[in-house]
Coordinates of C-alpha atoms and ligand atoms in Angstrom, one line a residue:
X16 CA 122.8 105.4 91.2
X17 CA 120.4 104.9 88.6
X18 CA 116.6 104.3 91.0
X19 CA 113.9 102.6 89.7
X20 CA 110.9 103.6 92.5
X21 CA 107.9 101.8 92.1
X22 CA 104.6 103.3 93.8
X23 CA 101.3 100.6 94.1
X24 CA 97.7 102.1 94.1
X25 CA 97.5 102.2 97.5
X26 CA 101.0 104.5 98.3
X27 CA 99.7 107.4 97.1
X28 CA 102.0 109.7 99.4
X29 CA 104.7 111.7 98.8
X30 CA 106.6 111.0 102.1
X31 CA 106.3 107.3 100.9
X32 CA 109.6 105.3 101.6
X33 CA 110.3 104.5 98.4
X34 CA 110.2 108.5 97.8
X35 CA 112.6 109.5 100.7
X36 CA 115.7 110.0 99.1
X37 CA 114.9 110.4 95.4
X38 CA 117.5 111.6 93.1
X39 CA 115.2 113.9 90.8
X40 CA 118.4 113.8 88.1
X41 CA 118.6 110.3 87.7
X42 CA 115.8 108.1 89.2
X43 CA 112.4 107.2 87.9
X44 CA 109.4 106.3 89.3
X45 CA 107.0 104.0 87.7
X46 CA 102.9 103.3 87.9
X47 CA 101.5 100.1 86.8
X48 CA 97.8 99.6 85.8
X49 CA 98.0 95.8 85.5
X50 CA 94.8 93.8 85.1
X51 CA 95.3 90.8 87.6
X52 CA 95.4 93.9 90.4
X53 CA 91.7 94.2 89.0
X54 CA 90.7 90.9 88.7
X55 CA 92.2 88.4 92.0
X56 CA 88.6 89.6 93.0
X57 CA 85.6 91.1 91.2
X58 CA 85.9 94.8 92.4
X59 CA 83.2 97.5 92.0
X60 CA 84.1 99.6 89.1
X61 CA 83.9 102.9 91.4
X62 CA 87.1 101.4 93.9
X63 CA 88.6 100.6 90.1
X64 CA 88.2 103.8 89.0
X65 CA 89.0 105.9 92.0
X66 CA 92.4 103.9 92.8
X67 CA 94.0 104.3 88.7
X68 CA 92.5 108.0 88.9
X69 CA 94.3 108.9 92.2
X70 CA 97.3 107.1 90.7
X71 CA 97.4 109.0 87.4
X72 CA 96.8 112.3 89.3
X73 CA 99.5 111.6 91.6
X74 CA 102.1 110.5 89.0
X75 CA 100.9 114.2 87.5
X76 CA 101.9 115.5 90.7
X77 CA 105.1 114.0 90.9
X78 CA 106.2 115.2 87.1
X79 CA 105.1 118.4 88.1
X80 CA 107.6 118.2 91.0
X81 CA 110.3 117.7 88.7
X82 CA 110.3 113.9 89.2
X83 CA 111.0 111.1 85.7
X84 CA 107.9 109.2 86.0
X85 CA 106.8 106.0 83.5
X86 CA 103.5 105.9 83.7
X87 CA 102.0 102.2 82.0
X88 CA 98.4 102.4 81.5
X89 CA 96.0 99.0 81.4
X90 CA 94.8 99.6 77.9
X91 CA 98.8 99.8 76.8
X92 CA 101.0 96.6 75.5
X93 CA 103.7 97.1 78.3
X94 CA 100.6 96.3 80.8
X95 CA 101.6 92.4 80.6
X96 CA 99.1 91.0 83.3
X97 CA 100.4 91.3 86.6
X98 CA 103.1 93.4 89.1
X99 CA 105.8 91.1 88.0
X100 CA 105.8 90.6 84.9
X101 CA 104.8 94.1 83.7
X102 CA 107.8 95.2 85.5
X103 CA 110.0 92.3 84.3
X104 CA 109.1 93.7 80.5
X105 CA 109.7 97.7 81.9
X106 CA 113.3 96.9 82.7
X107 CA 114.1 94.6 80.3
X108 CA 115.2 97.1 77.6
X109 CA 116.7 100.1 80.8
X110 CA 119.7 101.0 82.7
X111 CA 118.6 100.4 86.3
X112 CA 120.9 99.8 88.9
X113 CA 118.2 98.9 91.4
X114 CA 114.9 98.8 92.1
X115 CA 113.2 100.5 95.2
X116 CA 109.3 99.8 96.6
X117 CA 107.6 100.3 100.3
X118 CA 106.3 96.9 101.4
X119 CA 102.8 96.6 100.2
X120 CA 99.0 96.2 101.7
X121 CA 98.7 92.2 100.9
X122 CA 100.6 89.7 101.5
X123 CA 100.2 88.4 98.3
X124 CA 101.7 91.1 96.5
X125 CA 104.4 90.6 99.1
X126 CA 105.2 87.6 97.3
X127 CA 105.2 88.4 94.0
X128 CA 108.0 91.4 95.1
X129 CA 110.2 88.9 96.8
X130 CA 110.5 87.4 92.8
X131 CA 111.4 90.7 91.5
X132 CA 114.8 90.2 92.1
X133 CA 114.9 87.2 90.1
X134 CA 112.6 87.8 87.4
X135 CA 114.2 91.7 86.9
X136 CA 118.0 90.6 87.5
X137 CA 118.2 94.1 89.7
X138 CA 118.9 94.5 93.5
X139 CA 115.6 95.0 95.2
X140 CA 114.8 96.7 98.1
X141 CA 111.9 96.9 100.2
X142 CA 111.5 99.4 102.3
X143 CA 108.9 99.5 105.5
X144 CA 105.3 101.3 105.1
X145 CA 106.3 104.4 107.7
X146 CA 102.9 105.4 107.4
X147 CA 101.5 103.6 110.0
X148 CA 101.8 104.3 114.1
X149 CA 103.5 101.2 114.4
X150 CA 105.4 99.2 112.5
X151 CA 104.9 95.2 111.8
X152 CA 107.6 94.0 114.3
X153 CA 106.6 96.7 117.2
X154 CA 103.4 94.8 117.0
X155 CA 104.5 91.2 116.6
X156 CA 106.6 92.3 119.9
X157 CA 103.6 93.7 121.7
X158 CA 102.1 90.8 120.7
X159 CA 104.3 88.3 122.0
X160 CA 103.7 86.0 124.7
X161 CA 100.1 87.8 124.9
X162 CA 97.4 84.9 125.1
X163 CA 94.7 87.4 123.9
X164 CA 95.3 90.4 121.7
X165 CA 93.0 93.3 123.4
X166 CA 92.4 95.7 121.2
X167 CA 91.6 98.0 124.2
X168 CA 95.6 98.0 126.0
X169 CA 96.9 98.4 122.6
X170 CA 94.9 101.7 122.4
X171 CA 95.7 102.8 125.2
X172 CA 99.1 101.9 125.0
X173 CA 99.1 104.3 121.8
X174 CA 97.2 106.8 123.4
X175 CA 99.9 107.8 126.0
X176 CA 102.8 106.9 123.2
X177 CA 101.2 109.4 121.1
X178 CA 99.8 112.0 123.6
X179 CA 96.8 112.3 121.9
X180 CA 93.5 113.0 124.3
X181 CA 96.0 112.6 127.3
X182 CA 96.1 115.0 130.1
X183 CA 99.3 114.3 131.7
X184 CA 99.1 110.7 132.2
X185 CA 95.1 110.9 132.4
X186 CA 92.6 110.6 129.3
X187 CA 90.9 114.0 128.1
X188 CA 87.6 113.9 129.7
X189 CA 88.5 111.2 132.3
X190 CA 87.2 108.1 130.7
X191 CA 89.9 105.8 128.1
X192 CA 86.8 104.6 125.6
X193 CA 83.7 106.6 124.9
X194 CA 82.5 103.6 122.9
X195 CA 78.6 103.3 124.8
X196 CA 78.3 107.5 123.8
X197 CA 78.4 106.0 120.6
X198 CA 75.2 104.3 119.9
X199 CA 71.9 106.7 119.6
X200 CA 69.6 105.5 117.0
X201 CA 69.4 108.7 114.2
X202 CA 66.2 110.1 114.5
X203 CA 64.3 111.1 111.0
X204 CA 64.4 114.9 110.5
X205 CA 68.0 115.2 111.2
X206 CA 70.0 116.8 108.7
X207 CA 73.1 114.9 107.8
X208 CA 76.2 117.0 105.7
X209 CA 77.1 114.0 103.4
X210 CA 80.2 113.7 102.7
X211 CA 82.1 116.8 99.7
X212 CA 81.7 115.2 96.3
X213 CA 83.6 115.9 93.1
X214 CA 82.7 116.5 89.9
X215 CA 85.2 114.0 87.5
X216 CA 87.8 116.2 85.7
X217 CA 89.3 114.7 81.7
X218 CA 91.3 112.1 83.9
X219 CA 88.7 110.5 85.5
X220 CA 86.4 110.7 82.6
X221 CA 88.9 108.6 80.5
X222 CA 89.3 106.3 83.1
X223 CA 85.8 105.6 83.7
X224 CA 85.3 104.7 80.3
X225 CA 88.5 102.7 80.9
X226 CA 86.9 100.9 83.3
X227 CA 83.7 100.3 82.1
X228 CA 85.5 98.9 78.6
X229 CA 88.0 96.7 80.6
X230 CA 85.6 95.8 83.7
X231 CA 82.0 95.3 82.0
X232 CA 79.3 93.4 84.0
X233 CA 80.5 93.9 87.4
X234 CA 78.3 94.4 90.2
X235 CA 78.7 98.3 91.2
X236 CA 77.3 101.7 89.2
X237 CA 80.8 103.4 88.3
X238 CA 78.7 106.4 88.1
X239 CA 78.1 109.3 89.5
X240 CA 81.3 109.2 90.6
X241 CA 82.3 111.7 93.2
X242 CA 85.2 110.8 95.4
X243 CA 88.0 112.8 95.5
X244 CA 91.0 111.8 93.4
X245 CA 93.9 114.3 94.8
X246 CA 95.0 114.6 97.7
X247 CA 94.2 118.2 97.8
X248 CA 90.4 117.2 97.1
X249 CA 90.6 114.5 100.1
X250 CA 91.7 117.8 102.3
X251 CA 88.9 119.3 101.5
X252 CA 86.3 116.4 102.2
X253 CA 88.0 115.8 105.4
X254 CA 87.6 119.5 106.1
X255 CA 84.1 119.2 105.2
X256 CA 84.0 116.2 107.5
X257 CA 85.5 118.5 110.2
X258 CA 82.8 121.3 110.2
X259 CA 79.6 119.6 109.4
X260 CA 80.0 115.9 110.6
X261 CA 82.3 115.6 113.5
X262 CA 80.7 117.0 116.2
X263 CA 77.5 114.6 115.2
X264 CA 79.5 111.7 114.8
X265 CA 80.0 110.3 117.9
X266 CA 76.2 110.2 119.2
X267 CA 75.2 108.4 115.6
X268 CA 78.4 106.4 114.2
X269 CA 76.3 102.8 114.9
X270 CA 73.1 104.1 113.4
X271 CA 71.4 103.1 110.4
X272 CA 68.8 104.4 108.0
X273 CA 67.3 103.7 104.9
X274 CA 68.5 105.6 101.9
X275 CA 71.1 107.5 104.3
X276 CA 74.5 105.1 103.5
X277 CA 76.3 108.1 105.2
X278 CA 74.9 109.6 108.0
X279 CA 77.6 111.4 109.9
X280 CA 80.4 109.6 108.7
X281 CA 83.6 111.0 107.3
X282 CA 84.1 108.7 104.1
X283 CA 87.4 109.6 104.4
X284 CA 88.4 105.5 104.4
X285 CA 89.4 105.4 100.7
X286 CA 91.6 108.7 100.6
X287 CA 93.2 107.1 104.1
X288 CA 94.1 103.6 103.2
X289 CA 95.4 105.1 99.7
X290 CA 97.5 107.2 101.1
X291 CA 95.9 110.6 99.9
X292 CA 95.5 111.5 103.7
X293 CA 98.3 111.1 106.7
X294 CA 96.6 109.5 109.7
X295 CA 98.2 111.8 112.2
X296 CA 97.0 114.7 110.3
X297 CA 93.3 113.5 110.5
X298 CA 93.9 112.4 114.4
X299 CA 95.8 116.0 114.8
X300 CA 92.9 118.2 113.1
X301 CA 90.5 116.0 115.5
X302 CA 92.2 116.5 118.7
X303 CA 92.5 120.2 117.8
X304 CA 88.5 120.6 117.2
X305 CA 88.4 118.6 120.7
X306 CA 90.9 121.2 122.2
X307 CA 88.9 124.2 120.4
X308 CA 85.2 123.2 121.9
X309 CA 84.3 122.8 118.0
X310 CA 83.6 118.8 118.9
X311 CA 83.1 116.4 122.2
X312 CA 85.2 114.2 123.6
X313 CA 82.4 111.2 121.9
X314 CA 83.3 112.5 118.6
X315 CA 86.8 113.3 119.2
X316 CA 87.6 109.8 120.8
X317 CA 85.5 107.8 118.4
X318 CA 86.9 109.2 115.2
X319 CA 90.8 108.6 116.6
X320 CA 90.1 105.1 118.0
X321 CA 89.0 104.2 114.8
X322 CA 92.6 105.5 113.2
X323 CA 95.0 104.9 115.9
X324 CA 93.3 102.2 117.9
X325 CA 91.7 99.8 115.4
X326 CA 93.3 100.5 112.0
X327 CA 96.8 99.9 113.4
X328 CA 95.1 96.8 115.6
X329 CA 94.2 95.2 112.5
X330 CA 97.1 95.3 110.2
X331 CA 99.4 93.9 113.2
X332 CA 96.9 91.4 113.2
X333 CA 96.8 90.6 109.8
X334 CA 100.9 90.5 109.4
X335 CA 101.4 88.9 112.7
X336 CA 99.7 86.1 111.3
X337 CA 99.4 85.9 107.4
X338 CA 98.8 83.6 105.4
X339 CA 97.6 81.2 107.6
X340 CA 95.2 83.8 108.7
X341 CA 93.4 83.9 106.0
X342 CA 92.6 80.0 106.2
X343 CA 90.6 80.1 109.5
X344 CA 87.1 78.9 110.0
X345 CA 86.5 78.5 113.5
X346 CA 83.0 77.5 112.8
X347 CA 83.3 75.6 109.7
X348 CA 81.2 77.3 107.7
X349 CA 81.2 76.5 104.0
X350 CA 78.1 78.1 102.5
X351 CA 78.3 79.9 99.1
X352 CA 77.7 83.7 99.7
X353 CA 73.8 84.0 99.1
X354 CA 73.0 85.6 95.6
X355 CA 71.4 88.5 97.8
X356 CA 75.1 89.9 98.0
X357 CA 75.4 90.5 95.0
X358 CA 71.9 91.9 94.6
X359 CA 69.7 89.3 94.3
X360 CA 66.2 89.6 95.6
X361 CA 65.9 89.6 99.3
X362 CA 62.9 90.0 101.6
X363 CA 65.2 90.9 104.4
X364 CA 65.4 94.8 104.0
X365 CA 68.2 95.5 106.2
X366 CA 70.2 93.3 104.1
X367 CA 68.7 94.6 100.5
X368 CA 69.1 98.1 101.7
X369 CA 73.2 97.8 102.6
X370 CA 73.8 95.9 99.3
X371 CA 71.6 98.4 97.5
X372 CA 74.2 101.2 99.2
X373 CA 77.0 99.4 98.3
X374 CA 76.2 99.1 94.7
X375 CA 75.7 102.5 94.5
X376 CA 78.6 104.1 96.2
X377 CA 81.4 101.0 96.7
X378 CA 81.0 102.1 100.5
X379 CA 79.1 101.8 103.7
X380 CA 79.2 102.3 106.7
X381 CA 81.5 100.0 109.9
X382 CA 77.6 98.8 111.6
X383 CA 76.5 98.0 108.3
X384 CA 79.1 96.4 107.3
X385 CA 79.4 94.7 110.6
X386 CA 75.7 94.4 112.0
X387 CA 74.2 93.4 108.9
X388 CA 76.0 92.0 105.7
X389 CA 79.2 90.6 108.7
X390 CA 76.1 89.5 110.9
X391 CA 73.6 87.5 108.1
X392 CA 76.5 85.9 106.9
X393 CA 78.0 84.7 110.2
X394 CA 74.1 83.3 111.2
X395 CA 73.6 81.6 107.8
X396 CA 76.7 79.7 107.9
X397 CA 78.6 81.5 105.0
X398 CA 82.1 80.9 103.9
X399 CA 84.2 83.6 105.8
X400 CA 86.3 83.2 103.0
X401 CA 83.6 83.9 100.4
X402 CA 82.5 86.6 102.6
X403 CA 86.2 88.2 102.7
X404 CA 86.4 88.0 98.8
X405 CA 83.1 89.8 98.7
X406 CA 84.1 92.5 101.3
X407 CA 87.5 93.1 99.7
X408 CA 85.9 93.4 96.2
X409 CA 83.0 96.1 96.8
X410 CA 84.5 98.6 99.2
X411 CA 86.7 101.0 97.6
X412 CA 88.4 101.4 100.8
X413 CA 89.7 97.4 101.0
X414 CA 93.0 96.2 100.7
X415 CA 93.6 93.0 102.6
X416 CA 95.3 94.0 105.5
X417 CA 92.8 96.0 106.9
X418 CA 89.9 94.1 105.3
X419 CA 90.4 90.3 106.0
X420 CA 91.0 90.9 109.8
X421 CA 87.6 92.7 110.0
X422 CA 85.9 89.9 108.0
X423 CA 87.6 86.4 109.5
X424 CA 88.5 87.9 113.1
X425 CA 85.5 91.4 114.0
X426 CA 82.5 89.9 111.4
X427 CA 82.4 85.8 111.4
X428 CA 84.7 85.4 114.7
X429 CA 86.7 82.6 112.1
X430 CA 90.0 83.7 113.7
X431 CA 88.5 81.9 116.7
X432 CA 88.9 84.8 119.0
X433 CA 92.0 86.7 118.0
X434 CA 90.5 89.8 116.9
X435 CA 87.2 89.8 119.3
X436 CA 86.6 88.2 122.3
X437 CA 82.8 86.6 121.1
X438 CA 81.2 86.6 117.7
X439 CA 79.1 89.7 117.0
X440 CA 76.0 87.6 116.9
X441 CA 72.6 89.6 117.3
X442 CA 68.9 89.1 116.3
X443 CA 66.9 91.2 114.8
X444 CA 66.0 93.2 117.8
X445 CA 69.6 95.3 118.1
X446 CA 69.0 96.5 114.1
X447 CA 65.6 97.4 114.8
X448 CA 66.9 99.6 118.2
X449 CA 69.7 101.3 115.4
X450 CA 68.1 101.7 112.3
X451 CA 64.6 102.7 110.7
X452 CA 65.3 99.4 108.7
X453 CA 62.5 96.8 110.4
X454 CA 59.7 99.3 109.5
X455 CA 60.3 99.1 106.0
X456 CA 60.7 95.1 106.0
X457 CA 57.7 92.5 105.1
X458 CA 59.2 90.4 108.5
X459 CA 58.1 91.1 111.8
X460 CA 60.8 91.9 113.9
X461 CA 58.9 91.4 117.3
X462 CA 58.5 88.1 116.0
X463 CA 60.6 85.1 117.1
X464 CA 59.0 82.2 115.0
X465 CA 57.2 81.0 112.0
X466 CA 57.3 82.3 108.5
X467 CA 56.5 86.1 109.3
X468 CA 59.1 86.6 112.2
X469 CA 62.7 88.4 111.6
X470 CA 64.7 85.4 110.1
X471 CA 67.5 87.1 112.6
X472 CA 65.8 86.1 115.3
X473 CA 65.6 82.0 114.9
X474 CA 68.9 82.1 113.0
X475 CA 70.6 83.2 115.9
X476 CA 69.3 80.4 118.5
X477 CA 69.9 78.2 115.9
X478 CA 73.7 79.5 115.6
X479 CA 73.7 79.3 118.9
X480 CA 72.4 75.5 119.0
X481 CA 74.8 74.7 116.2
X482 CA 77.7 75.8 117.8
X483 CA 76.6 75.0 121.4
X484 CA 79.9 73.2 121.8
X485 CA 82.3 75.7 120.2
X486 CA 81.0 78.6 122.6
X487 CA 80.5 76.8 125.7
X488 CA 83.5 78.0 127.4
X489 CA 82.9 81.4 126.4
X490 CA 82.1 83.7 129.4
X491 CA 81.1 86.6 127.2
X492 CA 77.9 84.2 126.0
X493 CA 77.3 82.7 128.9
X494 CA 74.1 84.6 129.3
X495 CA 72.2 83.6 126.0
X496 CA 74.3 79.9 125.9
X497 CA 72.0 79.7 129.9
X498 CA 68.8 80.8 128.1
X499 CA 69.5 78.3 125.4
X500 CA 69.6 75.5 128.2
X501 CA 66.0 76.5 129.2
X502 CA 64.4 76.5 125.8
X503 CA 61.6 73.4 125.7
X504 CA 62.6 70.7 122.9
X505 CA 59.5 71.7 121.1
X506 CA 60.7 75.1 120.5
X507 CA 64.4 74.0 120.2
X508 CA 62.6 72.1 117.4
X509 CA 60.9 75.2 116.1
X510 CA 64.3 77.3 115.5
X511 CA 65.8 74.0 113.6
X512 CA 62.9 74.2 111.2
X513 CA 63.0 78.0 110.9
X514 CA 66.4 78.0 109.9
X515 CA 66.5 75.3 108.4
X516 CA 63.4 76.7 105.8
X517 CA 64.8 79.9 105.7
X518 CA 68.3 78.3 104.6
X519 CA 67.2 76.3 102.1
X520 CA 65.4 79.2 100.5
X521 CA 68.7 81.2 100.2
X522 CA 70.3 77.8 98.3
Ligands
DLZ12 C1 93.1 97.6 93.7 C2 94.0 97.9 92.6 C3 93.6 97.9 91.3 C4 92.2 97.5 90.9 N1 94.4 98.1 90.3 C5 95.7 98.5 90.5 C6 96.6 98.7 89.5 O1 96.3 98.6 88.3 N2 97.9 99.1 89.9 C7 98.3 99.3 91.1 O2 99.4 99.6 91.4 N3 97.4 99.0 92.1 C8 96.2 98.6 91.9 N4 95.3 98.3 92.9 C9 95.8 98.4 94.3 C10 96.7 97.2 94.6 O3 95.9 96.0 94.6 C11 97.3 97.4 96.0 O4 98.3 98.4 95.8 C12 98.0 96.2 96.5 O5 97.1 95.2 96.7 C13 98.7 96.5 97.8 O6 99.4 95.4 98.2

């Protein structure tokens, strides 16, 4: 049988599905650099360039295995736009008796590969994404019947599948979630390992100047770029991640600094959701520096939850209930994203100082991402859809299954409670307690009113006040939604016009 296998930008593995049973004699397997996957949003020319240089190295790989590749390149004719149609013109002029291809990342692309069938005249099939923990219908039958998807049973359900940090039937170190051992602001004078760069070899030098020909004028330096491109390379920055950053990691993974976008973190995200790493090898190395003393329990339990707790959480979310998922807007909010997001000026230097990060390195951190550019949006009112196509487009580590869960459901609390059980609402006062950010701001965090105090601070009554209605029956808020019952009509008053100045000045 004569195998077509096509491999997408983000199945960079070699025990992918569509892989499994190649035929080295007759099959082929085929790469497309197509310019819609480029454009659907504006992303940063580093994600751009890291995803087609991983893909060309790993199509090297392949050929050097022995395996028929067909490699199309963006700058070449056969690159015809999109998926389809690119692979439409591939086959037109071949001998394929079928075509092979694991399910993808997006739902979109899902759709386009249920018309491959009709628009290549070949048998399709579509094979499930066995890189995960658990598959799309173990979740949507975990999830059945449930009236409130906890993250925290479906970790812990996980934990004794897997055996990981189990002792017997008991968790290592006695305690399921070390989640509060996770929140010490980072002191200045500690020294933090960064994460392993990479200097660009002659395939990532011809594809940044790919990129910055095809992709001119988006927001995002493509240079220096320094993430790994192999997956031998991503080894080694995990490694890395194992000996200077793990043991660290637990006591500062919510902490915040100016001009520190990595702190202890692994920025291993992008090599992960490519495929470049396995997750059970990264939750296997971290369970075995747990087991050698190299790393606490903290550490150790933070990194995995992150990998086998909420990265498998949110892509059963996201196919348990796409597309409507992406529709929701719990709170109705419908402003444009503020031009500060895509580095405009801001006075707010928590929120210049992520975007400024995110420019530079198409990465930052869950908190900041969460705590600062999730939390300003959700107070202002923005469009969690605006903010999701934002999101997905800067980080080079976002493809919409892991992404859009994290911005409708964790960030803006659009899913209405599916993903979190409250909206991650906070002033200025929790920023200031994890980050060095209020010092360097021109607001005054210990302020609550007028035009010097944190804007945090009124914007949250006043999301509060707003929504008064929405959140009244929810018991996690009851203590702020009772203090809001006490505040005087004068200072009620006070927050409208806050916000409501503030607002206007972002419009
Ligand atoms: C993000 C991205 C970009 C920018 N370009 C390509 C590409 O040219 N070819 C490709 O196969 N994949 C690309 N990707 C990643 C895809 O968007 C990703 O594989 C799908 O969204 C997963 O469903």
């Amino acid at each position: 049988m004569n195998t077509l296998r096509v491999i997408l930008g983000d199945q960079l593995s070699p025990d992918v599905s569509a892989l499994s049973d190649i035929d080295r004699a007759t099959d082929t397997v085929l790469f497309m650099e197509v310019r819609e996957e480029g454009e659907y949003v504006p992303h940063h020319p580093k994600k751009i360039i890291f995803i087609l240089s991983a893909m060309r190295h790993f199509a090297a790989e392949l050929r050097e295995d022995g395996c028929r590749v067909e490699y199309i390149a963006l700058d070449s004719p056969a690159s015809a736009g999109g998926f389809s149609a690119t692979l439409a013109g591939f086959v037109a002029d071949q001998t394929f008796d079928r075509i092979v291809v694991t399910e993808p990342g997006e739902h979109r692309v899902a759709q386009g590969i249920a018309g491959w069938e009709s628009v290549t005249g070949l048998p399709v099939e579509v094979r499930e994404d066995d890189r995960f923990f658990v598959s799309r219908d173990d979740f949507a039958q975990w999830a059945e019947g449930r009236k409130q998807l906890l993250l925290e049973n479906f970790y812990r359900l996980l934990r004794r599948r897997t055996g990981y940090l189990m002792n017997g039937r008991d968790p290592a170190g006695g305690k399921w979630n070390y989640d509060k051992e996770n929140r010490k602001p980072a002191a200045s004078g500690l020294d933090f390992p960064g994460p392993q760069r990479f200097a660009p070899d002659a395939i990532t030098r011809d594809v940044i100047d790919l990129v910055r020909r095809e992709f001119p004028e988006r927001f995002g330096e493509p240079e220096p770029f320094w993430f790994a491109v192999t997956r031998a390379d991503a080894e080694r920055a995990f490694a890395h991640f194992l000996e200077q950053g793990l043991a660290r990691y637990g006591d500062y993974q919510d902490a915040m600094r100016t001009g520190e976008p990595f702190l202890f973190h692994s920025v291993i995200s992008p090599y992960l959701n490519a495929g470049l790493l396995d997750p059970r090898q990264l939750c296997d190395a971290a369970q075995a520096a747990y087991r050698d003393g190299a790393a606490p329990i903290n550490a150790v339990e933070g990194f995995i939850r992150q990998i086998l707790g909420w990265r498998e959480f949110v892509r059963g979310v996201y196919w348990r209930f796409m597309p409507e998922y992406g529709k929701r807007n719990f709170f109705d909010a419908d402003r444009p994203l503020p031009a500060a997001y895509w580095g405009g000026e801001t006075d707010l230097h928590c929120l210049g100082e992520v975007v400024r990060q995110t420019r530079e390195e198409a990465y930052s951190h869950h908190i900041q991402r969460l705590m600062v550019t999730g939390n300003f949006a959700l107070l202002a009112g923005v469009s969690p859809q605006a903010l999701h196509e934002w999101y997905l487009a800067v980080y080079a580590d976002a493809y919409e299954w892991v992404e859009l869960p994290n911005t409708i459901g964790m960030a803006t609390f659009a899913d209405g409670g599916v993903v979190g059980t409250k909206p991650y609402a906070a002033g200025g006062a929790y920023i200031n307690k994890m980050s060095d950010f209020c010092r360097h701001c021109r607001y005054d965090v210990k302020q609550k009113q007028g035009e010097d105090a944190c804007p945090l601070n009124y914007l949250y009554w006043d999301f509060l006040l707003r929504h008064r209605e929405r959140l009244r029956d929810n018991h996690r808020l009851a203590l702020p939604m009772r203090q809001l019952e006490r505040f005087e009509d004068e200072k009620l008053e006070q927050i409208r016009a806050d916000a409501r100045r503030f607002l206007a000045s972002l419009d």
